[in-house]
PDB file of C-alpha atoms in Angstrom:
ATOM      1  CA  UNK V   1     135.076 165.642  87.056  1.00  0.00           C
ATOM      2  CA  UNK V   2     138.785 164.474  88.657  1.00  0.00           C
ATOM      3  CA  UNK V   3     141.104 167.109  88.917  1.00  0.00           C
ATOM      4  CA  UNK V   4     144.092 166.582  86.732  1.00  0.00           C
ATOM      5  CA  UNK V   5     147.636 166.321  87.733  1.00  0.00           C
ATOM      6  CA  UNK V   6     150.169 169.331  87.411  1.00  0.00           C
ATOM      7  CA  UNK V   7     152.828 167.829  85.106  1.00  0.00           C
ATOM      8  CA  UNK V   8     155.611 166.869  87.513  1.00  0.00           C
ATOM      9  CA  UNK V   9     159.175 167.741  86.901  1.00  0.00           C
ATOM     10  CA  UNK V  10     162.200 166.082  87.827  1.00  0.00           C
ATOM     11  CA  UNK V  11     163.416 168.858  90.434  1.00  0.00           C
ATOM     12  CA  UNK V  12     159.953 168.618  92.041  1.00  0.00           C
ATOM     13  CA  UNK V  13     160.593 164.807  92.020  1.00  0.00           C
ATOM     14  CA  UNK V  14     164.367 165.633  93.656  1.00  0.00           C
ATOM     15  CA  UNK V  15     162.665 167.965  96.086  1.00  0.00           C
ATOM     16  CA  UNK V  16     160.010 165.716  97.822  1.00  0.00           C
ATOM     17  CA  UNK V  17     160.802 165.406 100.899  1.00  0.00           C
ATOM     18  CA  UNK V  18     159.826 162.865 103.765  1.00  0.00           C
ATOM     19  CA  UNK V  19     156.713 163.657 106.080  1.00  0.00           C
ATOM     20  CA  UNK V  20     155.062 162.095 108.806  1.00  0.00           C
ATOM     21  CA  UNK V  21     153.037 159.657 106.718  1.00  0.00           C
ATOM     22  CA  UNK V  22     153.650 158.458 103.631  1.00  0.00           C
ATOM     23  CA  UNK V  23     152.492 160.726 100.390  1.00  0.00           C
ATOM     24  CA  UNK V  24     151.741 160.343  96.719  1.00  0.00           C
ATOM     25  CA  UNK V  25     152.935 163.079  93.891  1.00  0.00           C
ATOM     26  CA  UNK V  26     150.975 162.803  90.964  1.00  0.00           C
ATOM     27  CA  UNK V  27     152.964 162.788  87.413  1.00  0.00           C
ATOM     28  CA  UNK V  28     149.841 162.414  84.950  1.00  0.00           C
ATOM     29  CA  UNK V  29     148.958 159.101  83.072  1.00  0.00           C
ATOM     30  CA  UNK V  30     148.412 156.877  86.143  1.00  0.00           C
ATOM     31  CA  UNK V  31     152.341 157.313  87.116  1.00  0.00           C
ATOM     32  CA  UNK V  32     153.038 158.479  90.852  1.00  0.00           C
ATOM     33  CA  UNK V  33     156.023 158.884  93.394  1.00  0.00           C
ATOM     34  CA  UNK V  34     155.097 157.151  96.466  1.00  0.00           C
ATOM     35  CA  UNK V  35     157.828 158.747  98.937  1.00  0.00           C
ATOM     36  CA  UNK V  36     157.657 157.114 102.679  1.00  0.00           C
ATOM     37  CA  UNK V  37     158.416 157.994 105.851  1.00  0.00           C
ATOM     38  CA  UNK V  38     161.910 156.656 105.559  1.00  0.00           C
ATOM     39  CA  UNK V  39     162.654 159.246 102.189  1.00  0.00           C
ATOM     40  CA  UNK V  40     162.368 156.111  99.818  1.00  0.00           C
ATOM     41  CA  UNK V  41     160.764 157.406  96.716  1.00  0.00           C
ATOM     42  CA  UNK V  42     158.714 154.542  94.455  1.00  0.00           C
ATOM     43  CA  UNK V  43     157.072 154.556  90.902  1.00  0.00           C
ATOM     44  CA  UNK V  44     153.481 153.681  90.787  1.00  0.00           C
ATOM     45  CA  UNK V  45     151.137 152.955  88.362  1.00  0.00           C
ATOM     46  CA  UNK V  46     147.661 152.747  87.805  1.00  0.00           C
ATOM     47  CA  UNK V  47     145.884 151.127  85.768  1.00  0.00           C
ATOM     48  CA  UNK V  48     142.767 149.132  84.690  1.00  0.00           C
ATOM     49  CA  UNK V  49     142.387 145.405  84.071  1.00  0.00           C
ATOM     50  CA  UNK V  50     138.661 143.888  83.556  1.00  0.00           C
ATOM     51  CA  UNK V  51     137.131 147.288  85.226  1.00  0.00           C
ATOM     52  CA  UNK V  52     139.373 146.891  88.043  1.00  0.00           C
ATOM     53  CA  UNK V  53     142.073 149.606  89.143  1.00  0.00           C
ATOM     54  CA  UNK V  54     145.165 148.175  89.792  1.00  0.00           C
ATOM     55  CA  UNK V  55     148.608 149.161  90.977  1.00  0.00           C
ATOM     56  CA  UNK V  56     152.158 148.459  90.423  1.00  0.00           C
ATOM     57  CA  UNK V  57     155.723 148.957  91.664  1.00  0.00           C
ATOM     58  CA  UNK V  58     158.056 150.370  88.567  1.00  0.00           C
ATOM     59  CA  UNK V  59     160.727 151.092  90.169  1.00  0.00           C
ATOM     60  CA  UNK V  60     162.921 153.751  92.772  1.00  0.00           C
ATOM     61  CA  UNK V  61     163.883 157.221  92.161  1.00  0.00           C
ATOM     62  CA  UNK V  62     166.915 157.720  91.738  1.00  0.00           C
ATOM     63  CA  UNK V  63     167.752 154.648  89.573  1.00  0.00           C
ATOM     64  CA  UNK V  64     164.580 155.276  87.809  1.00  0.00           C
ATOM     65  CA  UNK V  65     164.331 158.641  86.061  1.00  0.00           C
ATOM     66  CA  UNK V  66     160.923 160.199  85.574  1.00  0.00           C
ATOM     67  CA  UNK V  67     161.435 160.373  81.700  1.00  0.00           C
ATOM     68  CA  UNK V  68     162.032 155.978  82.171  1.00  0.00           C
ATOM     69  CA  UNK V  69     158.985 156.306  84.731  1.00  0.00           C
ATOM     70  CA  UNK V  70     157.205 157.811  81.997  1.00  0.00           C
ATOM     71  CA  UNK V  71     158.115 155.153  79.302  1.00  0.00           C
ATOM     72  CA  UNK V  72     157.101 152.076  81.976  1.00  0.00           C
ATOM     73  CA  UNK V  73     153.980 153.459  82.904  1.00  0.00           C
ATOM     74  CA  UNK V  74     153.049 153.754  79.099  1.00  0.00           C
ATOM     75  CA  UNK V  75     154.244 150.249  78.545  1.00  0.00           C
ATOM     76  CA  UNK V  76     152.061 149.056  81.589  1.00  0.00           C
ATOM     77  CA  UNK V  77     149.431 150.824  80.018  1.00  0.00           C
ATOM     78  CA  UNK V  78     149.783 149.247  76.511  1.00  0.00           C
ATOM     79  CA  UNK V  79     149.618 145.968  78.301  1.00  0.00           C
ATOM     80  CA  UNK V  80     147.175 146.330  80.045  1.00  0.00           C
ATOM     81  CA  UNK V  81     144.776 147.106  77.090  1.00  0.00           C
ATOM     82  CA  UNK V  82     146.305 144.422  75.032  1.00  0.00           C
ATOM     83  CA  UNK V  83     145.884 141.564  77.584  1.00  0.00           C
ATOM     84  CA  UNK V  84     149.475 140.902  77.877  1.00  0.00           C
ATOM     85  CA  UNK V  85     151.154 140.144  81.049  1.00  0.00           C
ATOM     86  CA  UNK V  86     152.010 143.380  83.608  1.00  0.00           C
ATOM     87  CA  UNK V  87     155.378 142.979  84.693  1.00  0.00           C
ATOM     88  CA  UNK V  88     156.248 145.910  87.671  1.00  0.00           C
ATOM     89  CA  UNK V  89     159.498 146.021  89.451  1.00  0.00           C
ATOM     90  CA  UNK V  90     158.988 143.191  92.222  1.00  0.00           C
ATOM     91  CA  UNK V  91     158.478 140.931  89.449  1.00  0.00           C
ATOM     92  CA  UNK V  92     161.470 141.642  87.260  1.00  0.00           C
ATOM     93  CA  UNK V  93     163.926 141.397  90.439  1.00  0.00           C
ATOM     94  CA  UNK V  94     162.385 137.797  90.782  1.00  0.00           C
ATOM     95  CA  UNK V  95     162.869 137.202  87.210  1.00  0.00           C
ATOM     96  CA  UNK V  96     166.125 138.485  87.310  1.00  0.00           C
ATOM     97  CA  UNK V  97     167.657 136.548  90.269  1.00  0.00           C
ATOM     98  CA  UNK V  98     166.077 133.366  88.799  1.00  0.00           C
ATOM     99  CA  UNK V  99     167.887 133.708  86.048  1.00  0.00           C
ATOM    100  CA  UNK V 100     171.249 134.413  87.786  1.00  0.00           C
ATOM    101  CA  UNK V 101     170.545 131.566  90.376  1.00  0.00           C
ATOM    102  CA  UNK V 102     169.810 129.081  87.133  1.00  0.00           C
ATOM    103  CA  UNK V 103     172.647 130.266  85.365  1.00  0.00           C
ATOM    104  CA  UNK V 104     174.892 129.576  88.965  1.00  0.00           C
ATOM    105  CA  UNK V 105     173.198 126.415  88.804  1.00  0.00           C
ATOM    106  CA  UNK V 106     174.275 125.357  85.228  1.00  0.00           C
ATOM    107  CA  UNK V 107     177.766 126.981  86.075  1.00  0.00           C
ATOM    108  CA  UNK V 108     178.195 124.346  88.758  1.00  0.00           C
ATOM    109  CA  UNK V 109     176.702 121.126  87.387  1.00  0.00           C
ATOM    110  CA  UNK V 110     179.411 122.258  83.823  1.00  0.00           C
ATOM    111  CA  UNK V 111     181.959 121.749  86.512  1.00  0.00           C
ATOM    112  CA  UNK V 112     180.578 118.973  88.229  1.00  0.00           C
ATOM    113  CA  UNK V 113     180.562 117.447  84.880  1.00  0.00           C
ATOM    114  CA  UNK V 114     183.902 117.983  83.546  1.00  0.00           C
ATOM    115  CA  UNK V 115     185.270 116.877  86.905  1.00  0.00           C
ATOM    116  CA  UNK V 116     183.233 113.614  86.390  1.00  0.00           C
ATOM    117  CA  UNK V 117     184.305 113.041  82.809  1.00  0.00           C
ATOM    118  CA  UNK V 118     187.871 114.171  83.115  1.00  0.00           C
ATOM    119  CA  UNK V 119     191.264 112.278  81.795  1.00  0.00           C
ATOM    120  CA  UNK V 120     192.211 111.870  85.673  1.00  0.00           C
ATOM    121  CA  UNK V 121     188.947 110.729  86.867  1.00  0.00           C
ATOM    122  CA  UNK V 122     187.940 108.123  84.297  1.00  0.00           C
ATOM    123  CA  UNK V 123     191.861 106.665  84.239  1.00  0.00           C
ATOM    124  CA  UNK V 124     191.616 105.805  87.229  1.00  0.00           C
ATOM    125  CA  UNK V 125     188.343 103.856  86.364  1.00  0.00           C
ATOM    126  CA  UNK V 126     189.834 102.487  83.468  1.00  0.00           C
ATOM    127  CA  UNK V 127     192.477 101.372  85.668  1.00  0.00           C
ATOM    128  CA  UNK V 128     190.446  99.847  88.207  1.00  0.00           C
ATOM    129  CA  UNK V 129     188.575  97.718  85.536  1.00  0.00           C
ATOM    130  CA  UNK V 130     191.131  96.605  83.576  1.00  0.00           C
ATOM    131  CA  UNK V 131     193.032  95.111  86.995  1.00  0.00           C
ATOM    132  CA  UNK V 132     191.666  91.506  86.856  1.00  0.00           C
ATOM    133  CA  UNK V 133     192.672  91.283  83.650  1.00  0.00           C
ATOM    134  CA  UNK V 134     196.169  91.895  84.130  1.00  0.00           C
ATOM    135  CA  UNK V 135     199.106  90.849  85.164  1.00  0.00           C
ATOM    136  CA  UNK V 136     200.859  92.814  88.410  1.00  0.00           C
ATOM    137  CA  UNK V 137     203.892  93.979  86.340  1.00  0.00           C
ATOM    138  CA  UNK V 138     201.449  95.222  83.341  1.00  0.00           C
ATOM    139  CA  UNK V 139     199.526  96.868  85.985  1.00  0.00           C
ATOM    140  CA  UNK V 140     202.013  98.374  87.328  1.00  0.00           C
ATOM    141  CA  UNK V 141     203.291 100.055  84.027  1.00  0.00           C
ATOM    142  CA  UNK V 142     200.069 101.229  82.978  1.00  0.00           C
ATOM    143  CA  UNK V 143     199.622 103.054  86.495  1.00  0.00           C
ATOM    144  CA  UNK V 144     202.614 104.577  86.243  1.00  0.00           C
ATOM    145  CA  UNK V 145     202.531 106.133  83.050  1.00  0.00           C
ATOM    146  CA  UNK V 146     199.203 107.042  83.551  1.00  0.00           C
ATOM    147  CA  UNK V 147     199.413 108.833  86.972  1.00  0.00           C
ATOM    148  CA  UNK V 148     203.160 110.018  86.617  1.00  0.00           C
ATOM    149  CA  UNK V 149     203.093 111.038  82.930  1.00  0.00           C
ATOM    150  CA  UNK V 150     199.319 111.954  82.029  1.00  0.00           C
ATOM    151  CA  UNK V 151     197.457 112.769  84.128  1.00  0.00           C
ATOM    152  CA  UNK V 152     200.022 116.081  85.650  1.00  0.00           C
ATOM    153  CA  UNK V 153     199.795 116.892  81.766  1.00  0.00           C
ATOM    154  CA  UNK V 154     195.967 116.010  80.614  1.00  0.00           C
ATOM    155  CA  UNK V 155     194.466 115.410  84.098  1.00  0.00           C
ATOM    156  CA  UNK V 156     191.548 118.269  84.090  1.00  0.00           C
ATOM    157  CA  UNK V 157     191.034 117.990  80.449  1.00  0.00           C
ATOM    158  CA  UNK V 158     187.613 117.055  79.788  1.00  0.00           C
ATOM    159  CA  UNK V 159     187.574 113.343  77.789  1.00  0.00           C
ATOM    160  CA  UNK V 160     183.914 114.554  76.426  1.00  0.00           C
ATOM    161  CA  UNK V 161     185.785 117.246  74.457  1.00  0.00           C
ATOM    162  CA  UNK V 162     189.315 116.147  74.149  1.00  0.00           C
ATOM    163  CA  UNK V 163     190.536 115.868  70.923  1.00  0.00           C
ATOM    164  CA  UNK V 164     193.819 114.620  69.457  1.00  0.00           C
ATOM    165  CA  UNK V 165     195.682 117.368  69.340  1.00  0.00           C
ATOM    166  CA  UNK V 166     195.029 118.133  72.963  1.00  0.00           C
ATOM    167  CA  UNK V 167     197.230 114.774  73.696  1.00  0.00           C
ATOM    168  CA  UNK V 168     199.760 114.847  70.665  1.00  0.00           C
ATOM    169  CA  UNK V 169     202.652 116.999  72.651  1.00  0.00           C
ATOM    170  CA  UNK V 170     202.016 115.154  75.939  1.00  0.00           C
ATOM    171  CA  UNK V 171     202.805 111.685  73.955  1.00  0.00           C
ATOM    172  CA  UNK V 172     205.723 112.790  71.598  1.00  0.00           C
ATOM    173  CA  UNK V 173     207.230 113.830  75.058  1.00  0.00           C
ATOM    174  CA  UNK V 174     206.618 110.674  76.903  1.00  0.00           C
ATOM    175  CA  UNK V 175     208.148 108.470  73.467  1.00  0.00           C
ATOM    176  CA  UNK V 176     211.091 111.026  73.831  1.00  0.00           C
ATOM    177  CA  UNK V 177     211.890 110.182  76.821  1.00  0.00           C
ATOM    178  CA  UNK V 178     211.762 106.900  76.970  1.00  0.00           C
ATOM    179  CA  UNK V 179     210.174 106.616  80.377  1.00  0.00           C
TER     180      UNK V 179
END
């Protein structure tokens, strides 16, 4: 019959100290503290898919406590007899910086796209297409209002959310003026 583990405590688990090789402290319930040679101290657990033992990473003492230990190994034990999918630590830093590096991601394509669809950017396109059609002096007009009275004033605004009051002041200013 396996010998059961004594019911480790956290000053046991503050205590271990590095040796030669690398060790395992049992804490009951499949949960361990791996501490290596270099005085790194990792959660394992064990447990049992299709008849086979397994064993995953839960974490690193001191940012995991024993007591949260505890908790994940249950968890990883739940799923395990429930079929659902065993997440250990490796696997949630993966998830976890995939989710920052899509989030990054969105971040910069938001910006890429409000650059792309703002006031400055597609006057200037509307100004480049509407050329031909015009005469130099009408041209001329239209650039100038648009590059020395908009776009310092509604340049960065983004046209795909702009809305009438965002322009109102800017053109009450420019009919004041005269200009």
């Amino acid at each position: 019959m396996p010998r059961l583990a004594k019911n480790l405590t956290d000053v046991a688990v503050r205590n271990a100290k590095p040796k030669l090789t690398p060790y395992r402290l049992a804490a009951g319930g499949g949960l361990f503290l791996h501490v290596l040679v270099s005085g790194q101290k990792s959660w394992l657990v064990r447990y049992r898919v299709d008849g086979k033992q397994r064993t995953v990473v839960v974490g690193h003492y001191p940012v995991l406590s024993l007591a949260e230990a505890r908790m994940k190994a249950s968890a990883i034990h739940l799923a395990a007899r429930t079929g659902a999918p065993i997440v250990g630590y490796r696997a949630e830093l993966h998830d976890r910086r995939a989710h920052q590096e899509a989030e990054q991601d969105a971040a910069k394509q938001a910006a890429a796209d409000a650059t792309r669809y703002s006031f400055a950017v597609l006057s200037e396109a509307w100004l480049a297409v509407r050329k031909p059609g015009w005469s130099d002096e009408i041209y001329r007009k239209a650039q100038y209002v648009v590059r020395r009275h908009l776009q310092p004033a509604i340049g960065m605004l983004d046209m795909r959310t702009m809305r009438s009051k965002d322009v109102t002041d800017t053109l009450r200013a420019i009919a004041s003026n005269g200009s």
